mmCIF file of C-alpha atoms in Angstrom:
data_model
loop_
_atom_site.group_PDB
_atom_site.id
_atom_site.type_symbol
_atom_site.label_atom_id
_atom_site.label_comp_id
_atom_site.label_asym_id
_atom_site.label_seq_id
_atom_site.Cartn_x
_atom_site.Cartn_y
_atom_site.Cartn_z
ATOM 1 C CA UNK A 288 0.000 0.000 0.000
ATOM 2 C CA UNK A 289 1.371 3.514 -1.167
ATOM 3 C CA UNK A 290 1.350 6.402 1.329
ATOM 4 C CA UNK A 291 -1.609 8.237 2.528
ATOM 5 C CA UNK A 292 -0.097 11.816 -0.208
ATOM 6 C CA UNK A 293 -2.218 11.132 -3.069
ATOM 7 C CA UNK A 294 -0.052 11.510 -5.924
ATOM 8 C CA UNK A 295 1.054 14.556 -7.306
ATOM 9 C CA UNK A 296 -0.512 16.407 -10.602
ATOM 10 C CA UNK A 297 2.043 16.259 -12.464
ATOM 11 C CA UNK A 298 2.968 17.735 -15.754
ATOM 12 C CA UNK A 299 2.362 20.708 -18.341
ATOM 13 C CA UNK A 300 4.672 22.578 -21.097
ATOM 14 C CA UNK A 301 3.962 26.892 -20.985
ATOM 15 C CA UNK A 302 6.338 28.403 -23.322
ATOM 16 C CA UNK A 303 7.036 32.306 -24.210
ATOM 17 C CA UNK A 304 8.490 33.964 -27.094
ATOM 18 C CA UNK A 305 9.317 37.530 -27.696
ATOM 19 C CA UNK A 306 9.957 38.697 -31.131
ATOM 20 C CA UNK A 307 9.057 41.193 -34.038
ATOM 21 C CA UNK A 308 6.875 43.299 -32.069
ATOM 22 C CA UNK A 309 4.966 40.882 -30.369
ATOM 23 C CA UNK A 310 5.076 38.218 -27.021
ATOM 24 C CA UNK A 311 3.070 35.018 -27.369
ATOM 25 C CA UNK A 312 2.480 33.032 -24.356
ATOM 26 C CA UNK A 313 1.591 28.941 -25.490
ATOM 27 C CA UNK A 314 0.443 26.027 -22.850
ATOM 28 C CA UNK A 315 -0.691 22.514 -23.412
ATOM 29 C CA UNK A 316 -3.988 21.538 -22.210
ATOM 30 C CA UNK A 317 -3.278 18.262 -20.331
ATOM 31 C CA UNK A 318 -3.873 17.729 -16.983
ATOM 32 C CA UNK A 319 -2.450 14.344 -15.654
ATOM 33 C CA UNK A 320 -2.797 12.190 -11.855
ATOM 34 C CA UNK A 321 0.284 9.791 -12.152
ATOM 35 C CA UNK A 322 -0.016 7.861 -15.457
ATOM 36 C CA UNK A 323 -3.837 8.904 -16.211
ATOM 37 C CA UNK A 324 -4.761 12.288 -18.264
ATOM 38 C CA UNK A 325 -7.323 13.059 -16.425
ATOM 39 C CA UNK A 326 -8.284 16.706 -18.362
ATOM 40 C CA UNK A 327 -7.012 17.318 -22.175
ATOM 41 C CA UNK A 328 -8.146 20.833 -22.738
ATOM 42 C CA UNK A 329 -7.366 22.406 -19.326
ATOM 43 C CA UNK A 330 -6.681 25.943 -20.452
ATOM 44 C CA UNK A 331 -3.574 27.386 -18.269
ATOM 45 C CA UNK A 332 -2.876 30.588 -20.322
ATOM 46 C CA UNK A 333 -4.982 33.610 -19.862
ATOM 47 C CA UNK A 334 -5.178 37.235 -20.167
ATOM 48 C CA UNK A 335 -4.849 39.358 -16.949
ATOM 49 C CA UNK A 336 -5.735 42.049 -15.208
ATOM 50 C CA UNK A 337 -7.630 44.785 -17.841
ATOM 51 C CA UNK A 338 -6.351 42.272 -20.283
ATOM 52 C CA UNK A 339 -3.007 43.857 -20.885
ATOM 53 C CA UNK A 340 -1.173 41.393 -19.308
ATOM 54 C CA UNK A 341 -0.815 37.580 -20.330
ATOM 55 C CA UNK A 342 0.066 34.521 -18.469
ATOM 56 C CA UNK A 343 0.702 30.871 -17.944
ATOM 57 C CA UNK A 344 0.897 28.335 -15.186
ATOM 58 C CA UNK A 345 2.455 24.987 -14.147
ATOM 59 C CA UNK A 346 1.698 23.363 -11.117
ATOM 60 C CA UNK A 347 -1.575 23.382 -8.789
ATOM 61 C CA UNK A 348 -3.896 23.933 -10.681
ATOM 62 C CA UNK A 349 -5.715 25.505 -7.363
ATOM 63 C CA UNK A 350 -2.669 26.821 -6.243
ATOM 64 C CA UNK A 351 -1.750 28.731 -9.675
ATOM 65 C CA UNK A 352 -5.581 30.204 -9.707
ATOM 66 C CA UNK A 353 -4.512 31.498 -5.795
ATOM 67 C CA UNK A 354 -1.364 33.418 -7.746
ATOM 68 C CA UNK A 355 -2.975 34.641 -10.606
ATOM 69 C CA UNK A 356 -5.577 36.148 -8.227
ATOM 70 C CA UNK A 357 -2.952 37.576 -5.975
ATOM 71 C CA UNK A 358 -0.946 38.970 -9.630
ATOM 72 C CA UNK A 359 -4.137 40.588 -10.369
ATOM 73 C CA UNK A 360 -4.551 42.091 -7.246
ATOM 74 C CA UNK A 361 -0.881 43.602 -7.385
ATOM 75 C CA UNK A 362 -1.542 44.863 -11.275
ATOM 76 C CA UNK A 363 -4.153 46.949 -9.546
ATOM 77 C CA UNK A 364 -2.108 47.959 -6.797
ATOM 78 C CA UNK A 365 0.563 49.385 -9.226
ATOM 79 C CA UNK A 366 -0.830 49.763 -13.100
ATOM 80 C CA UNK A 367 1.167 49.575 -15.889
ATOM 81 C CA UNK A 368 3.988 47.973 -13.602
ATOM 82 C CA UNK A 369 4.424 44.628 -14.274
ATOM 83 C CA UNK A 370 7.549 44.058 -13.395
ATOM 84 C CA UNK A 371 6.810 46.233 -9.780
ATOM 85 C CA UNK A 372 3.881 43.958 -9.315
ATOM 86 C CA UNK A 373 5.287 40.395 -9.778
ATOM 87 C CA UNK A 374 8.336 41.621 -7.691
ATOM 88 C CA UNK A 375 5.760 41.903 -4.977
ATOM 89 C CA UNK A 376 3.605 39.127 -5.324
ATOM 90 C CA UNK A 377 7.082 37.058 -5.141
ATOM 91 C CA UNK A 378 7.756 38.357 -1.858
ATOM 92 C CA UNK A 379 4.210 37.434 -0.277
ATOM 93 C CA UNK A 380 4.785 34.285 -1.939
ATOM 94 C CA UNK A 381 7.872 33.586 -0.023
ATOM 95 C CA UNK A 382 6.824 34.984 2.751
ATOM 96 C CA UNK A 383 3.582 34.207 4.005
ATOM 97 C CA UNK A 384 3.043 31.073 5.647
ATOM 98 C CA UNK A 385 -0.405 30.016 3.448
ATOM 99 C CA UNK A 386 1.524 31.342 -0.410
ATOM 100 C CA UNK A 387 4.134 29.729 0.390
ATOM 101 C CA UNK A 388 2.959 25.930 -0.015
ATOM 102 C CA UNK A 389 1.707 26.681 -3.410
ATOM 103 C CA UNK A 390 3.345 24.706 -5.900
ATOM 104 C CA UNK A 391 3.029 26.425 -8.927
ATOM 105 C CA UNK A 392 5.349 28.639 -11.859
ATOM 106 C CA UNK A 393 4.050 30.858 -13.850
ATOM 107 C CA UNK A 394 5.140 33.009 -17.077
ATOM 108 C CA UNK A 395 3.869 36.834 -17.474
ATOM 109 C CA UNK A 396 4.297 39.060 -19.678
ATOM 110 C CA UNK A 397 3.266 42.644 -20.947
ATOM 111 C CA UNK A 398 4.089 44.880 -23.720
ATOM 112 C CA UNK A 399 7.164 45.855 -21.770
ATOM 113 C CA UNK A 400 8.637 42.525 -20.459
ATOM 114 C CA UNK A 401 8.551 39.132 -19.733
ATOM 115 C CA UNK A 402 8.924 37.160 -16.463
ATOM 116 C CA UNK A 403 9.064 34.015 -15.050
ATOM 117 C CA UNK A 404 7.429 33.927 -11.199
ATOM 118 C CA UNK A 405 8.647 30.701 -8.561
ATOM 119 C CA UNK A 406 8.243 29.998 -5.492
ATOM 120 C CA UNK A 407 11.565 30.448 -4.023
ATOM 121 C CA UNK A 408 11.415 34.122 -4.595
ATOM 122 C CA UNK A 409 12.156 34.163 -8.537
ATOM 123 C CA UNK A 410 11.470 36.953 -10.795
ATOM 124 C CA UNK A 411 13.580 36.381 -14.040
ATOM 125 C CA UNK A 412 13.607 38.138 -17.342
ATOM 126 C CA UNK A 413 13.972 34.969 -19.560
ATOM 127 C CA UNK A 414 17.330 35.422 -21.980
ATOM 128 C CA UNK A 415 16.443 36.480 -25.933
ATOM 129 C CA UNK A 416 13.078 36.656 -24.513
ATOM 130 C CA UNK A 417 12.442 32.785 -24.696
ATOM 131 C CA UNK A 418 11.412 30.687 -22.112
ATOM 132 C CA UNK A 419 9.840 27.377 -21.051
ATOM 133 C CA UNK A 420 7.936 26.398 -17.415
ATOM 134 C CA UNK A 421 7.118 22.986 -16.873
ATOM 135 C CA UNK A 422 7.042 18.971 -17.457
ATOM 136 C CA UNK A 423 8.100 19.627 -21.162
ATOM 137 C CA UNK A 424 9.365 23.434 -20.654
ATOM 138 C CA UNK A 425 12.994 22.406 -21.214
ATOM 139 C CA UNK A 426 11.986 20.771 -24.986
ATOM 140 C CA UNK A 427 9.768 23.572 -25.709
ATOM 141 C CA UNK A 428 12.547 26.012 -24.373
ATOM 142 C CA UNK A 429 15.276 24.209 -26.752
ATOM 143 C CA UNK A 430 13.129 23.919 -29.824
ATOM 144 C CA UNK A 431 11.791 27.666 -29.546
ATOM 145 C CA UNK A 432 15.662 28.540 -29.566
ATOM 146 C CA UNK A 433 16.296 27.071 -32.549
ATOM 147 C CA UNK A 434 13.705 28.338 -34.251
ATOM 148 C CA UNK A 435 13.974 32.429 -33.111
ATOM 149 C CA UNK A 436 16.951 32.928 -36.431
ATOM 150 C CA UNK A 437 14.170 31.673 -38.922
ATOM 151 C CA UNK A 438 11.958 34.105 -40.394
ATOM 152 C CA UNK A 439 8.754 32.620 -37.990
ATOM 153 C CA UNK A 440 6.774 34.919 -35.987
ATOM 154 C CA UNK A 441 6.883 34.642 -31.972
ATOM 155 C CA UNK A 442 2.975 32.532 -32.312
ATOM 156 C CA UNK A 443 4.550 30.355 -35.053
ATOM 157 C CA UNK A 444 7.501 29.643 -33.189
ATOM 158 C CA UNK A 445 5.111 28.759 -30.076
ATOM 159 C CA UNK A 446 3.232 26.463 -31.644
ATOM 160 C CA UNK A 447 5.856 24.625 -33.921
ATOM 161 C CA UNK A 448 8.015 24.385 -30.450
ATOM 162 C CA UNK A 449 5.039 23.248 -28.290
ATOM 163 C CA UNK A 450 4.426 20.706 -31.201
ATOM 164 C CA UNK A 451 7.909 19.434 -30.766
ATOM 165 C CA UNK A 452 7.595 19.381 -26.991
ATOM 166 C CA UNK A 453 4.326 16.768 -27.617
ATOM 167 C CA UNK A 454 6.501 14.852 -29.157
ATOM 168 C CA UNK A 455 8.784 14.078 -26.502
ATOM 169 C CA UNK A 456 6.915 14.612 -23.288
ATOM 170 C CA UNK A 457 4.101 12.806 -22.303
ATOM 171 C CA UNK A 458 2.811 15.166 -19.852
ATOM 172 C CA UNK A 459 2.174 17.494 -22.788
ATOM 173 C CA UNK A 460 -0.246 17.393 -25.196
ATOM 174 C CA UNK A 461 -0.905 19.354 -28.512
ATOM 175 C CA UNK A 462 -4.505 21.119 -27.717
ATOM 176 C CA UNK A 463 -2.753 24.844 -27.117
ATOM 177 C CA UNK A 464 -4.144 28.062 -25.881
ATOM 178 C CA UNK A 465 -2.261 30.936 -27.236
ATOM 179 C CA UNK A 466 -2.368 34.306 -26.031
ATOM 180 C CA UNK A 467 -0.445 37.380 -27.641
ATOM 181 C CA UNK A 468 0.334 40.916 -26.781
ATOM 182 C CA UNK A 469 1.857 43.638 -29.098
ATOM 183 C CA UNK A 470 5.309 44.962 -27.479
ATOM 184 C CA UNK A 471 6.132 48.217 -27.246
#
């Protein structure tokens, strides 16, 4: 008989990519318990706050609805400040005793910049504006590089390297929400 933790939900690719004017923010829709998909078109990439602002999640699914809640209440807090607000959300998060169980990543982004959020206090610009959160974020992340020299838009590039990540991680899955942002 296994432990009395049930077992973790595991497993989802988000992937961002900012080029030629705009940022595109990808995730897979599955949502697996162990070995079983148990959701295929889970949507974990959204528009926030007055919709200027776009992100993804890996994780809790609860726990990443907590933090995009929290996000949203910082974007109020300071408008137009993205970078401001996630700085503070990520030191509630590590912080306070409740945020700081949650087991969740996310990607943001606005017009201006890009971030990924952890946990452990994290607020990083990605490099060349590419970068990949979860299960298959590392494939996603290495096939997105490749393809930023070609001539592909930052939404082609998304999908093509989210297709790729399908491919090789089976906690990913090829039913994508895309959401995309003109940059400044």
């Amino acid at each position: 008989m296994q432990g009395t933790q049930p077992e973790l939900w595991h497993g989802t690719t988000i992937l961002t990519v900012r080029k030629g004017g705009t940022v595109a923010i990808g995730g897979d829709g599955q949502v697996s318990l162990g070995q079983t998909i148990i959701k295929g078109n889970a949507r974990k990439v959204r528009r926030l706050g007055k919709g200027d602002v776009i992100g993804g999640f890996a994780g809790a699914t609860a726990d990443a609805f907590t933090l995009f809640e929290r996000l949203e209440s910082k974007l109020e807090q300071y408008p137009g400040q993205l970078m401001r607000a996630a700085v503070e959300l990520a030191k509630d998060w590590r912080t306070d005793r409740y945020l700081r169980r949650l087991e969740a990543m996310m990607i943001v982004a606005d017009a201006n910049v890009s971030l990924v959020l952890t946990g452990t206090g994290d607020v990083l610009e990605p490099e060349n504006g590419v970068m990949g959160i979860g299960s298959g974020g590392n494939y996603a992340l290495s096939a997105a590089r490749a393809l930023t020299d070609s001539d592909h838009s930052a939404e082609e590039i998304v999908r093509r390297a989210m297709s790729i990540a399908a491919d090789i991680c089976v906690y990913t899955n090829r039913n994508v929400t895309l959401e995309t942002l003109a940059t400044e």
